[in-house]
């Protein structure tokens, strides 16, 4: 017969293992999400450089296609006194072009 202590210990081990697995999945998802979106930003920057006459069209497409654009905080590595260049909210399309160039 199982004692209450043994049952509690087994439940705790199982809960800890499940929590660890969920944490690992969430961490992997987050890393993949950021990698994917950073890759998209670098690809976008290259497109802007390679097709200067189509910048307006490319910017409009990018802003329309990617919902995260309006929730970007850009950290200025050169100054940490004012780290946020663009607060949450609507980013001006001209400002986006300046940030990426």
CSV table of C-alpha atoms in Angstrom, one decimal:
chain,number,residue,atom,x,y,z
A,1,UNK,CA,0.0,0.0,0.0
A,2,UNK,CA,1.1,3.4,-0.8
A,3,UNK,CA,1.6,5.9,1.9
A,4,UNK,CA,0.3,9.5,1.6
A,5,UNK,CA,3.9,10.7,1.7
A,6,UNK,CA,4.8,8.5,-1.3
A,7,UNK,CA,1.8,9.6,-3.3
A,8,UNK,CA,2.6,13.3,-2.6
A,9,UNK,CA,6.2,12.8,-3.5
A,10,UNK,CA,5.3,11.0,-6.8
A,11,UNK,CA,2.8,13.8,-7.7
A,12,UNK,CA,5.4,16.5,-7.0
A,13,UNK,CA,8.0,14.8,-9.2
A,14,UNK,CA,5.5,14.4,-12.0
A,15,UNK,CA,4.3,18.0,-11.6
A,16,UNK,CA,7.9,19.2,-11.6
A,17,UNK,CA,8.7,17.2,-14.7
A,18,UNK,CA,5.6,18.5,-16.5
A,19,UNK,CA,6.5,22.1,-15.6
A,20,UNK,CA,10.0,21.7,-16.8
A,21,UNK,CA,8.8,20.2,-20.1
A,22,UNK,CA,6.3,23.1,-20.6
A,23,UNK,CA,9.0,25.6,-19.7
A,24,UNK,CA,11.4,24.1,-22.3
A,25,UNK,CA,8.7,24.2,-25.0
A,26,UNK,CA,7.9,27.8,-24.2
A,27,UNK,CA,11.6,28.8,-24.2
A,28,UNK,CA,12.1,27.0,-27.6
A,29,UNK,CA,9.1,28.6,-29.1
A,30,UNK,CA,10.2,32.1,-27.9
A,31,UNK,CA,13.7,31.6,-29.3
A,32,UNK,CA,12.3,30.4,-32.7
A,33,UNK,CA,9.9,33.3,-32.8
A,34,UNK,CA,12.6,35.9,-32.2
A,35,UNK,CA,15.0,34.2,-34.6
A,36,UNK,CA,12.3,34.1,-37.3
A,37,UNK,CA,11.3,37.8,-36.8
A,38,UNK,CA,14.9,39.0,-36.7
A,39,UNK,CA,15.6,37.1,-39.9
A,40,UNK,CA,12.6,38.8,-41.5
A,41,UNK,CA,13.9,42.2,-40.4
A,42,UNK,CA,17.4,41.6,-41.8
A,43,UNK,CA,15.8,40.3,-45.1
A,44,UNK,CA,13.7,43.4,-45.2
A,45,UNK,CA,16.7,45.6,-44.7
A,46,UNK,CA,18.5,43.8,-47.6
A,47,UNK,CA,15.4,44.3,-49.8
A,48,UNK,CA,15.4,48.0,-49.0
A,49,UNK,CA,19.1,48.3,-49.9
A,50,UNK,CA,18.7,46.2,-53.1
A,51,UNK,CA,15.5,47.9,-54.3
A,52,UNK,CA,15.7,51.6,-53.4
A,53,UNK,CA,13.0,52.6,-55.9
A,54,UNK,CA,10.5,50.3,-54.2
A,55,UNK,CA,11.1,51.3,-50.6
A,56,UNK,CA,7.6,52.7,-50.1
A,57,UNK,CA,6.0,49.6,-51.5
A,58,UNK,CA,8.2,47.3,-49.4
A,59,UNK,CA,7.6,49.3,-46.2
A,60,UNK,CA,3.8,49.2,-46.8
A,61,UNK,CA,3.9,45.5,-47.4
A,62,UNK,CA,6.1,44.8,-44.4
A,63,UNK,CA,4.0,46.9,-42.0
A,64,UNK,CA,0.8,45.3,-43.3
A,65,UNK,CA,2.1,41.8,-43.2
A,66,UNK,CA,3.9,41.8,-39.8
A,67,UNK,CA,1.8,42.7,-36.8
A,68,UNK,CA,4.8,42.9,-34.5
A,69,UNK,CA,6.0,46.1,-36.3
A,70,UNK,CA,3.7,48.3,-34.2
A,71,UNK,CA,5.0,46.8,-31.0
A,72,UNK,CA,8.7,47.2,-31.5
A,73,UNK,CA,11.0,48.8,-28.9
A,74,UNK,CA,14.4,49.6,-30.4
A,75,UNK,CA,17.2,49.8,-27.9
A,76,UNK,CA,19.9,52.3,-28.8
A,77,UNK,CA,23.1,50.5,-27.9
A,78,UNK,CA,25.2,53.7,-28.0
A,79,UNK,CA,23.2,55.4,-25.2
A,80,UNK,CA,21.5,53.7,-22.3
A,81,UNK,CA,20.2,57.0,-20.8
A,82,UNK,CA,17.4,56.9,-23.4
A,83,UNK,CA,17.2,53.3,-24.5
A,84,UNK,CA,13.9,53.5,-26.3
A,85,UNK,CA,13.9,55.2,-29.7
A,86,UNK,CA,10.3,54.3,-30.5
A,87,UNK,CA,7.7,53.5,-27.8
A,88,UNK,CA,4.9,51.0,-28.3
A,89,UNK,CA,2.4,52.2,-30.7
A,90,UNK,CA,2.1,53.1,-34.3
A,91,UNK,CA,5.5,53.5,-36.0
A,92,UNK,CA,5.7,56.1,-38.7
A,93,UNK,CA,6.7,54.4,-42.0
A,94,UNK,CA,9.4,57.0,-42.6
A,95,UNK,CA,10.8,56.4,-39.1
A,96,UNK,CA,10.9,52.6,-39.8
A,97,UNK,CA,13.0,53.2,-42.9
A,98,UNK,CA,15.4,55.4,-40.9
A,99,UNK,CA,15.7,52.8,-38.1
A,100,UNK,CA,16.6,50.0,-40.5
A,101,UNK,CA,19.0,52.0,-42.6
